[in-house]
mmCIF file of C-alpha atoms in Angstrom:
data_model
loop_
_atom_site.group_PDB
_atom_site.id
_atom_site.type_symbol
_atom_site.label_atom_id
_atom_site.label_comp_id
_atom_site.label_asym_id
_atom_site.label_seq_id
_atom_site.Cartn_x
_atom_site.Cartn_y
_atom_site.Cartn_z
ATOM 1 C CA MET A 1 -0.199 0.176 -0.251
ATOM 2 C CA LYS A 2 1.445 3.492 -1.031
ATOM 3 C CA VAL A 3 0.466 6.339 1.305
ATOM 4 C CA LEU A 4 0.662 10.311 -0.093
ATOM 5 C CA VAL A 5 1.041 12.632 3.099
ATOM 6 C CA ALA A 6 0.156 16.476 1.577
ATOM 7 C CA PRO A 7 -0.604 18.735 3.885
ATOM 8 C CA ASP A 8 -0.273 22.071 4.434
ATOM 9 C CA LYS A 9 1.369 24.256 7.598
ATOM 10 C CA PHE A 10 -0.073 24.379 10.749
ATOM 11 C CA LYS A 11 -0.105 28.035 11.027
ATOM 12 C CA GLY A 12 1.701 29.695 14.039
ATOM 13 C CA SER A 13 2.950 25.694 15.066
ATOM 14 C CA LEU A 14 4.504 23.773 12.361
ATOM 15 C CA THR A 15 5.149 23.877 8.391
ATOM 16 C CA ALA A 16 4.180 22.158 5.799
ATOM 17 C CA ALA A 17 7.054 19.603 5.933
ATOM 18 C CA GLU A 18 7.163 19.676 9.456
ATOM 19 C CA VAL A 19 3.141 18.182 9.476
ATOM 20 C CA ALA A 20 4.261 15.821 6.655
ATOM 21 C CA SER A 21 7.093 14.429 8.278
ATOM 22 C CA ALA A 22 5.073 14.272 11.912
ATOM 23 C CA VAL A 23 1.988 11.858 9.867
ATOM 24 C CA ALA A 24 5.013 10.200 7.804
ATOM 25 C CA SER A 25 6.991 8.885 11.477
ATOM 26 C CA GLY A 26 2.478 7.687 13.740
ATOM 27 C CA LEU A 27 2.024 6.107 10.074
ATOM 28 C CA ALA A 28 5.591 4.442 10.400
ATOM 29 C CA ASP A 29 5.029 3.842 14.002
ATOM 30 C CA VAL A 30 2.183 1.114 13.200
ATOM 31 C CA HIS A 31 2.993 0.236 9.763
ATOM 32 C CA PRO A 32 7.002 0.166 8.676
ATOM 33 C CA ALA A 33 6.630 -1.407 5.383
ATOM 34 C CA VAL A 34 4.039 0.685 4.051
ATOM 35 C CA ALA A 35 5.242 2.868 1.390
ATOM 36 C CA VAL A 36 5.057 7.052 2.080
ATOM 37 C CA THR A 37 5.287 10.023 0.037
ATOM 38 C CA THR A 38 5.253 13.319 1.856
ATOM 39 C CA LEU A 39 4.233 16.363 -0.499
ATOM 40 C CA PRO A 40 4.019 19.508 1.464
ATOM 41 C CA VAL A 41 1.255 21.432 -0.386
ATOM 42 C CA ALA A 42 0.511 25.468 0.161
ATOM 43 C CA ASP A 43 -2.847 27.056 -1.484
ATOM 44 C CA GLY A 44 -0.602 30.416 -2.618
ATOM 45 C CA GLY A 45 -0.575 31.677 0.829
ATOM 46 C CA LYS A 46 2.385 31.472 3.828
ATOM 47 C CA GLY A 47 4.261 28.652 3.680
ATOM 48 C CA THR A 48 3.618 28.835 -0.468
ATOM 49 C CA ILE A 49 7.839 28.824 -1.117
ATOM 50 C CA ASP A 50 8.253 26.308 1.958
ATOM 51 C CA ALA A 51 6.461 24.284 0.328
ATOM 52 C CA ALA A 52 8.269 24.863 -3.377
ATOM 53 C CA VAL A 53 11.550 24.240 -1.411
ATOM 54 C CA ALA A 54 9.954 20.555 -0.202
ATOM 55 C CA ALA A 55 9.055 19.688 -3.998
ATOM 56 C CA GLY A 56 12.123 20.128 -5.090
ATOM 57 C CA PHE A 57 13.017 23.918 -6.083
ATOM 58 C CA ARG A 58 15.723 25.913 -4.968
ATOM 59 C CA ARG A 59 15.415 29.162 -2.868
ATOM 60 C CA VAL A 60 17.115 32.451 -3.211
ATOM 61 C CA ARG A 61 17.473 34.727 -1.006
ATOM 62 C CA VAL A 62 17.424 38.770 -2.341
ATOM 63 C CA PRO A 63 16.951 42.386 -1.007
ATOM 64 C CA ALA A 64 13.824 43.706 -1.688
ATOM 65 C CA ARG A 65 12.099 46.693 0.387
ATOM 66 C CA GLY A 66 9.621 46.178 3.301
ATOM 67 C CA PRO A 67 5.638 47.656 3.774
ATOM 68 C CA THR A 68 7.060 51.354 5.066
ATOM 69 C CA GLY A 69 10.196 50.758 2.635
ATOM 70 C CA VAL A 70 12.784 49.722 5.733
ATOM 71 C CA PRO A 71 15.694 46.957 3.554
ATOM 72 C CA LEU A 72 15.156 43.296 3.881
ATOM 73 C CA THR A 73 15.751 39.841 2.876
ATOM 74 C CA ALA A 74 13.267 38.738 0.954
ATOM 75 C CA SER A 75 12.976 35.008 -0.904
ATOM 76 C CA TYR A 76 11.725 33.565 -3.645
ATOM 77 C CA ALA A 77 11.879 30.183 -4.647
ATOM 78 C CA VAL A 78 13.138 28.681 -8.675
ATOM 79 C CA ARG A 79 13.035 25.240 -10.558
ATOM 80 C CA GLY A 80 14.242 25.939 -14.447
ATOM 81 C CA GLY A 81 12.438 28.879 -15.544
ATOM 82 C CA THR A 82 9.834 29.202 -13.170
ATOM 83 C CA ALA A 83 9.784 30.939 -9.623
ATOM 84 C CA VAL A 84 7.798 31.255 -7.284
ATOM 85 C CA VAL A 85 7.040 34.416 -5.432
ATOM 86 C CA GLU A 86 5.056 34.463 -2.035
ATOM 87 C CA LEU A 87 3.862 38.437 -1.561
ATOM 88 C CA ALA A 88 4.241 37.884 2.472
ATOM 89 C CA GLU A 89 7.775 37.714 1.472
ATOM 90 C CA ALA A 90 8.060 41.022 1.145
ATOM 91 C CA SER A 91 4.989 42.984 1.631
ATOM 92 C CA GLY A 92 3.134 40.833 4.816
ATOM 93 C CA LEU A 93 1.842 41.919 7.622
ATOM 94 C CA HIS A 94 4.675 40.102 9.926
ATOM 95 C CA ARG A 95 7.307 42.345 7.993
ATOM 96 C CA LEU A 96 5.656 45.611 9.534
ATOM 97 C CA PRO A 97 8.186 47.150 11.513
ATOM 98 C CA GLY A 98 6.219 48.798 14.288
ATOM 99 C CA GLY A 99 2.343 49.197 13.733
ATOM 100 C CA PRO A 100 -0.159 48.994 10.980
ATOM 101 C CA GLU A 101 0.408 50.998 8.442
ATOM 102 C CA PRO A 102 -3.265 51.593 6.277
ATOM 103 C CA LEU A 103 -2.567 53.946 4.453
ATOM 104 C CA THR A 104 1.174 54.122 3.510
ATOM 105 C CA ALA A 105 2.325 49.982 3.370
ATOM 106 C CA SER A 106 3.330 49.349 -0.091
ATOM 107 C CA SER A 107 3.436 46.436 -2.078
ATOM 108 C CA ALA A 108 7.277 47.743 -4.189
ATOM 109 C CA GLY A 109 9.140 44.759 -2.289
ATOM 110 C CA THR A 110 7.080 41.486 -4.260
ATOM 111 C CA GLY A 111 8.081 43.957 -6.862
ATOM 112 C CA ASP A 112 11.347 43.602 -6.255
ATOM 113 C CA VAL A 113 11.446 39.910 -5.691
ATOM 114 C CA ILE A 114 9.972 39.491 -9.287
ATOM 115 C CA ALA A 115 12.555 41.789 -10.873
ATOM 116 C CA ALA A 116 15.151 39.873 -8.921
ATOM 117 C CA ALA A 117 13.183 36.596 -10.380
ATOM 118 C CA VAL A 118 13.248 37.546 -13.638
ATOM 119 C CA ALA A 119 16.502 39.384 -13.433
ATOM 120 C CA ALA A 120 17.754 35.746 -13.141
ATOM 121 C CA GLY A 121 16.241 34.325 -16.229
ATOM 122 C CA CYS A 122 12.360 33.740 -14.878
ATOM 123 C CA ARG A 123 10.261 33.795 -17.836
ATOM 124 C CA ARG A 124 7.630 32.647 -15.955
ATOM 125 C CA ILE A 125 6.368 34.001 -11.796
ATOM 126 C CA VAL A 126 4.231 32.153 -10.265
ATOM 127 C CA LEU A 127 2.542 34.804 -7.316
ATOM 128 C CA GLY A 128 0.939 33.816 -4.325
ATOM 129 C CA VAL A 129 -0.957 36.952 -2.453
ATOM 130 C CA GLY A 130 -1.853 36.063 1.066
ATOM 131 C CA GLY A 131 -1.123 37.645 4.322
ATOM 132 C CA SER A 132 -0.659 41.436 2.333
ATOM 133 C CA ALA A 133 0.101 44.272 4.869
ATOM 134 C CA CYS A 134 -0.841 46.859 1.868
ATOM 135 C CA THR A 135 -4.243 48.442 0.379
ATOM 136 C CA ASP A 136 -2.002 49.923 -2.790
ATOM 137 C CA GLY A 137 -3.897 48.835 -5.380
ATOM 138 C CA GLY A 138 -0.463 46.448 -6.312
ATOM 139 C CA ALA A 139 0.986 50.018 -7.077
ATOM 140 C CA GLY A 140 4.214 50.208 -4.952
ATOM 141 C CA MET A 141 4.721 46.649 -7.308
ATOM 142 C CA LEU A 142 4.806 48.255 -10.532
ATOM 143 C CA THR A 143 6.731 50.944 -10.103
ATOM 144 C CA ALA A 144 8.923 48.534 -8.251
ATOM 145 C CA LEU A 145 8.348 46.913 -12.154
ATOM 146 C CA GLY A 146 9.763 50.456 -13.940
ATOM 147 C CA ALA A 147 6.415 51.593 -14.747
ATOM 148 C CA ARG A 148 5.799 55.620 -13.115
ATOM 149 C CA LEU A 149 2.545 56.693 -11.204
ATOM 150 C CA LEU A 150 2.589 60.880 -11.361
ATOM 151 C CA ASP A 151 0.181 63.360 -10.112
ATOM 152 C CA ASP A 152 -1.231 66.425 -12.518
ATOM 153 C CA ALA A 153 2.232 68.436 -12.151
ATOM 154 C CA GLY A 154 4.310 65.785 -12.863
ATOM 155 C CA ARG A 155 5.888 64.581 -10.224
ATOM 156 C CA GLU A 156 5.560 60.593 -8.650
ATOM 157 C CA LEU A 157 3.788 59.472 -6.554
ATOM 158 C CA PRO A 158 4.801 58.297 -2.128
ATOM 159 C CA PRO A 159 3.422 54.824 -1.399
ATOM 160 C CA GLY A 160 0.682 53.755 -0.089
ATOM 161 C CA GLY A 161 -2.579 53.290 -1.208
ATOM 162 C CA ALA A 162 -4.177 56.857 -0.533
ATOM 163 C CA ALA A 163 -2.090 58.345 -2.344
ATOM 164 C CA LEU A 164 -3.620 56.656 -5.236
ATOM 165 C CA SER A 165 -5.366 59.286 -5.230
ATOM 166 C CA ARG A 166 -3.608 62.174 -6.435
ATOM 167 C CA ILE A 167 -2.947 60.181 -9.484
ATOM 168 C CA ALA A 168 -3.361 61.349 -12.857
ATOM 169 C CA ALA A 169 -1.110 59.645 -14.889
ATOM 170 C CA LEU A 170 0.396 56.515 -15.384
ATOM 171 C CA ASP A 171 3.959 55.613 -17.075
ATOM 172 C CA LEU A 172 4.387 51.972 -18.656
ATOM 173 C CA THR A 173 7.264 52.933 -20.849
ATOM 174 C CA GLY A 174 9.411 51.455 -18.532
ATOM 175 C CA LEU A 175 7.825 48.768 -17.373
ATOM 176 C CA SER A 176 9.337 45.162 -17.262
ATOM 177 C CA GLU A 177 7.798 42.260 -19.716
ATOM 178 C CA VAL A 178 6.693 39.518 -17.507
ATOM 179 C CA ASP A 179 4.803 36.624 -17.144
ATOM 180 C CA ILE A 180 2.454 35.697 -14.009
ATOM 181 C CA GLU A 181 0.293 33.188 -12.648
ATOM 182 C CA LEU A 182 -1.803 34.451 -10.009
ATOM 183 C CA ALA A 183 -2.565 31.998 -6.914
ATOM 184 C CA SER A 184 -5.413 33.360 -5.024
ATOM 185 C CA ASP A 185 -8.615 32.205 -4.398
ATOM 186 C CA VAL A 186 -9.953 35.531 -3.488
ATOM 187 C CA ASP A 187 -13.034 36.787 -5.103
ATOM 188 C CA ASN A 188 -13.684 40.106 -4.119
ATOM 189 C CA PRO A 189 -13.802 43.598 -6.350
ATOM 190 C CA LEU A 190 -11.092 45.902 -6.158
ATOM 191 C CA TYR A 191 -13.887 48.862 -4.950
ATOM 192 C CA GLY A 192 -17.048 48.978 -3.261
ATOM 193 C CA PRO A 193 -18.570 47.034 -0.019
ATOM 194 C CA ARG A 194 -16.546 43.435 -0.836
ATOM 195 C CA GLY A 195 -13.469 45.194 -2.313
ATOM 196 C CA ALA A 196 -9.929 45.501 -0.840
ATOM 197 C CA ALA A 197 -10.425 48.268 1.537
ATOM 198 C CA ALA A 198 -13.474 47.410 3.290
ATOM 199 C CA VAL A 199 -13.529 43.652 3.664
ATOM 200 C CA TYR A 200 -9.521 43.333 4.158
ATOM 201 C CA GLY A 201 -8.730 46.683 4.870
ATOM 202 C CA PRO A 202 -9.773 46.822 9.221
ATOM 203 C CA GLN A 203 -6.902 43.277 9.173
ATOM 204 C CA LYS A 204 -4.303 45.667 7.916
ATOM 205 C CA GLY A 205 -5.005 48.213 10.391
ATOM 206 C CA ALA A 206 -7.686 50.792 8.679
ATOM 207 C CA SER A 207 -10.033 53.165 10.578
ATOM 208 C CA PRO A 208 -12.983 53.705 9.609
ATOM 209 C CA GLY A 209 -12.162 56.854 7.893
ATOM 210 C CA ASP A 210 -9.253 54.937 6.175
ATOM 211 C CA VAL A 211 -11.501 52.212 4.676
ATOM 212 C CA GLU A 212 -13.738 55.398 3.204
ATOM 213 C CA VAL A 213 -9.865 57.254 2.105
ATOM 214 C CA LEU A 214 -8.269 53.744 0.507
ATOM 215 C CA ASP A 215 -11.812 52.480 -1.428
ATOM 216 C CA ALA A 216 -11.647 56.325 -3.257
ATOM 217 C CA ALA A 217 -8.811 56.031 -3.879
ATOM 218 C CA LEU A 218 -8.320 52.844 -5.122
ATOM 219 C CA ARG A 219 -11.442 53.853 -7.566
ATOM 220 C CA HIS A 220 -9.499 56.591 -8.519
ATOM 221 C CA TRP A 221 -6.343 54.102 -9.203
ATOM 222 C CA ALA A 222 -8.940 52.063 -11.224
ATOM 223 C CA SER A 223 -10.208 54.844 -13.391
ATOM 224 C CA ILE A 224 -6.777 54.853 -14.458
ATOM 225 C CA ALA A 225 -4.984 51.637 -14.801
ATOM 226 C CA GLY A 226 -8.141 49.694 -15.634
ATOM 227 C CA PRO A 227 -11.800 50.709 -15.416
ATOM 228 C CA ALA A 228 -12.741 47.596 -16.852
ATOM 229 C CA ILE A 229 -10.670 45.242 -14.765
ATOM 230 C CA ALA A 230 -11.818 46.798 -11.523
ATOM 231 C CA GLU A 231 -15.011 44.759 -10.589
ATOM 232 C CA ARG A 232 -13.597 41.342 -11.928
ATOM 233 C CA PRO A 233 -13.829 38.628 -9.224
ATOM 234 C CA GLY A 234 -10.149 38.528 -7.232
ATOM 235 C CA ALA A 235 -9.143 42.164 -8.670
ATOM 236 C CA GLY A 236 -9.287 42.950 -5.215
ATOM 237 C CA ALA A 237 -6.834 40.471 -3.562
ATOM 238 C CA ALA A 238 -3.888 41.308 -1.665
ATOM 239 C CA GLY A 239 -4.625 45.104 -1.068
ATOM 240 C CA GLY A 240 -5.238 45.077 -5.149
ATOM 241 C CA VAL A 241 -2.089 43.137 -5.686
ATOM 242 C CA GLY A 242 -4.733 40.947 -8.256
ATOM 243 C CA PHE A 243 -6.170 44.137 -9.955
ATOM 244 C CA ALA A 244 -2.666 45.311 -10.576
ATOM 245 C CA ALA A 245 -1.121 41.909 -11.951
ATOM 246 C CA LEU A 246 -4.418 41.320 -13.878
ATOM 247 C CA ALA A 247 -5.213 45.170 -15.546
ATOM 248 C CA VAL A 248 -1.690 46.393 -15.968
ATOM 249 C CA LEU A 249 0.792 43.021 -16.130
ATOM 250 C CA GLY A 250 -1.942 40.908 -17.780
ATOM 251 C CA ALA A 251 -1.934 38.287 -15.209
ATOM 252 C CA ARG A 252 -3.487 34.528 -15.777
ATOM 253 C CA MET A 253 -5.288 33.772 -11.892
ATOM 254 C CA ARG A 254 -5.914 30.316 -11.004
ATOM 255 C CA PRO A 255 -7.661 29.122 -7.743
ATOM 256 C CA GLY A 256 -4.145 28.784 -5.414
ATOM 257 C CA ILE A 257 -4.214 25.554 -4.445
ATOM 258 C CA GLU A 258 -5.543 24.285 -8.229
ATOM 259 C CA LEU A 259 -1.972 26.149 -9.560
ATOM 260 C CA LEU A 260 -0.227 24.789 -6.552
ATOM 261 C CA LEU A 261 -0.439 21.300 -6.562
ATOM 262 C CA ASP A 262 -0.069 21.206 -10.692
ATOM 263 C CA LEU A 263 3.235 22.888 -9.679
ATOM 264 C CA LEU A 264 4.188 20.630 -7.121
ATOM 265 C CA GLY A 265 3.410 17.020 -8.929
ATOM 266 C CA PHE A 266 0.900 16.367 -7.626
ATOM 267 C CA ASP A 267 -0.541 14.405 -9.842
ATOM 268 C CA ALA A 268 2.542 12.342 -10.412
ATOM 269 C CA ALA A 269 2.900 11.684 -6.613
ATOM 270 C CA LEU A 270 -0.490 10.254 -6.414
ATOM 271 C CA THR A 271 0.015 7.480 -8.962
ATOM 272 C CA GLY A 272 0.038 4.317 -6.715
ATOM 273 C CA ALA A 273 -1.800 5.606 -3.939
ATOM 274 C CA SER A 274 -4.164 3.839 -2.337
ATOM 275 C CA LEU A 275 -4.704 6.971 0.069
ATOM 276 C CA VAL A 276 -3.963 10.614 0.604
ATOM 277 C CA ILE A 277 -3.916 12.381 4.331
ATOM 278 C CA THR A 278 -4.232 16.611 3.818
ATOM 279 C CA GLY A 279 -4.832 18.921 6.543
ATOM 280 C CA GLU A 280 -4.091 22.235 8.647
ATOM 281 C CA GLY A 281 -3.595 23.863 11.629
ATOM 282 C CA SER A 282 -7.718 24.460 11.480
ATOM 283 C CA LEU A 283 -10.523 22.796 9.420
ATOM 284 C CA ASP A 284 -13.274 24.937 8.901
ATOM 285 C CA GLN A 285 -15.643 27.391 6.415
ATOM 286 C CA GLN A 286 -12.863 28.806 5.267
ATOM 287 C CA THR A 287 -11.230 25.015 4.266
ATOM 288 C CA LEU A 288 -14.557 23.917 1.947
ATOM 289 C CA ALA A 289 -14.191 27.769 0.435
ATOM 290 C CA GLY A 290 -10.694 26.129 -1.299
ATOM 291 C CA LYS A 291 -8.078 26.219 0.921
ATOM 292 C CA ALA A 292 -5.819 23.053 0.686
ATOM 293 C CA PRO A 293 -7.263 20.363 2.044
ATOM 294 C CA ALA A 294 -10.192 20.608 0.005
ATOM 295 C CA GLY A 295 -8.278 21.011 -3.033
ATOM 296 C CA VAL A 296 -6.108 18.075 -2.194
ATOM 297 C CA ALA A 297 -9.646 16.157 -1.521
ATOM 298 C CA ARG A 298 -11.392 17.304 -4.669
ATOM 299 C CA ALA A 299 -7.839 16.052 -6.682
ATOM 300 C CA ALA A 300 -7.924 12.512 -5.201
ATOM 301 C CA ALA A 301 -11.346 12.171 -5.590
ATOM 302 C CA ALA A 302 -10.945 12.896 -9.016
ATOM 303 C CA LYS A 303 -8.904 9.881 -8.965
ATOM 304 C CA GLY A 304 -11.105 7.378 -6.634
ATOM 305 C CA ILE A 305 -8.889 7.701 -3.667
ATOM 306 C CA PRO A 306 -9.274 8.443 -0.724
ATOM 307 C CA CYS A 307 -8.792 11.750 1.575
ATOM 308 C CA VAL A 308 -8.925 11.767 4.960
ATOM 309 C CA ALA A 309 -7.577 15.264 6.868
ATOM 310 C CA VAL A 310 -5.608 15.623 10.130
ATOM 311 C CA SER A 311 -5.611 19.037 11.922
ATOM 312 C CA GLY A 312 -5.393 20.875 15.258
ATOM 313 C CA ARG A 313 -9.219 21.811 15.244
ATOM 314 C CA CYS A 314 -12.205 20.785 13.282
ATOM 315 C CA ALA A 315 -14.854 22.644 13.401
ATOM 316 C CA LEU A 316 -17.136 20.639 10.481
ATOM 317 C CA SER A 317 -19.793 18.029 10.393
ATOM 318 C CA ALA A 318 -19.105 14.537 8.856
ATOM 319 C CA HIS A 319 -21.488 15.724 6.548
ATOM 320 C CA ALA A 320 -19.799 18.775 5.497
ATOM 321 C CA LEU A 321 -16.596 17.317 5.250
ATOM 322 C CA ALA A 322 -17.864 14.514 3.278
ATOM 323 C CA GLY A 323 -18.870 17.356 0.852
ATOM 324 C CA ALA A 324 -15.364 17.932 0.286
ATOM 325 C CA GLY A 325 -14.100 15.007 -0.062
ATOM 326 C CA ILE A 326 -13.092 14.533 3.007
ATOM 327 C CA SER A 327 -14.023 11.442 4.409
ATOM 328 C CA ALA A 328 -12.703 11.225 8.545
ATOM 329 C CA ALA A 329 -11.072 13.763 10.151
ATOM 330 C CA TYR A 330 -8.889 13.514 12.877
ATOM 331 C CA ALA A 331 -7.659 16.083 15.295
ATOM 332 C CA LEU A 332 -5.003 17.564 18.144
ATOM 333 C CA THR A 333 -8.204 18.344 20.257
ATOM 334 C CA ASP A 334 -9.215 14.128 20.338
ATOM 335 C CA LEU A 335 -5.950 13.524 22.495
ATOM 336 C CA GLU A 336 -5.788 17.377 24.264
ATOM 337 C CA PRO A 337 -8.328 19.593 24.904
ATOM 338 C CA ASP A 338 -6.433 22.357 26.147
ATOM 339 C CA PRO A 339 -6.040 24.382 22.682
ATOM 340 C CA ALA A 340 -2.161 25.627 24.109
ATOM 341 C CA ARG A 341 -1.204 22.136 24.692
ATOM 342 C CA CYS A 342 -1.711 21.598 20.786
ATOM 343 C CA MET A 343 -0.029 24.637 19.743
ATOM 344 C CA ALA A 344 3.354 23.890 22.329
ATOM 345 C CA GLU A 345 3.544 20.028 21.153
ATOM 346 C CA ALA A 346 1.813 19.411 18.111
ATOM 347 C CA ALA A 347 4.587 17.750 16.870
ATOM 348 C CA PRO A 348 4.821 15.028 18.967
ATOM 349 C CA LEU A 349 0.822 14.886 19.164
ATOM 350 C CA LEU A 350 0.316 15.068 15.817
ATOM 351 C CA ARG A 351 2.777 11.992 15.481
ATOM 352 C CA ARG A 352 -0.084 9.831 17.883
ATOM 353 C CA LEU A 353 -3.009 11.046 15.930
ATOM 354 C CA ALA A 354 -1.310 9.764 12.514
ATOM 355 C CA ARG A 355 -1.048 6.509 14.768
ATOM 356 C CA GLN A 356 -4.682 6.484 14.565
ATOM 357 C CA VAL A 357 -5.026 6.906 11.678
ATOM 358 C CA ALA A 358 -3.097 4.337 10.260
ATOM 359 C CA ALA A 359 -4.249 1.670 12.393
ATOM 360 C CA ASP A 360 -8.144 2.770 10.847
ATOM 361 C CA HIS A 361 -6.817 3.828 7.532
ATOM 362 C CA VAL A 362 -4.044 1.830 6.489
ATOM 363 C CA SER A 363 -3.769 -1.513 5.563
ATOM 364 C CA ASN A 364 0.291 -3.853 5.015
ATOM 365 C CA LYS A 365 -1.183 -5.348 2.075
#
């Protein structure tokens, strides 16, 4: 019997590779002769580069600007002519040196990383856009790639979303040509009640007044850069980076987990498997909206292979899980009711949990 272990990270506890290793160890404790293949996965958010590296990509570290312009070292993953860029690496919330900067935070660092990958010879960029600290409509990313955003006096705009209210012209004569595939499950438009500022701005420190300022600025930005694209699902991804990628860079957007599974070689890893084990820190309603475990389970079901899941906690009914193609779910909270201990002792608890999965679903035959 062959088992494919393809989990996402347990946020705050274990990387996807650490989850896969703990599950594989637990399976081996019960059935040491069973063939186990591990393939850590991601859906385009934080952890995407780690998953790519685990699948055989090479990590490359480059200088970039953080959301407030502070220099930092970011990384991308490369194999052949393909680079995997994770927006959160340079422009994520965890990259803010102090508190949130909702009006001035920029996506320029993501553009720095893309530009470095292109300069190194990469011709295809897979851009995962989770965890953004900015609501700048992707303007910072474009400027890092050679675009110029000008006010009515011909001066370049300062960074951040609020400044977009003053844009009068977009100069693309110096823009680098980039082939981008956008890995995102966000279906929000750029502006409006479901737009980038209204829905995600408060998570980035925006007050109600800030949200109004940013939404109006994004609306004006769209009138300059691509009004026909602003209302497309996904334009509001990562504070509008999705809009800039689609409207200006001609990016193609695919569901994050679908794109990453193709990139990581999931179909090849699935060959010959009799069982797939996936998982993430919390199995909940967001899981059903296109997160990694649902994508893995869907891909396994398409080949007629059963899938079970492990998690830190599970807030889904058996019916909901079955609807997502997951036949059973095992949670660390089944073994340890204290969430703090589950976080602190995630690896050994997960290994114990995997022994139960092995006993229930794995055969030596």
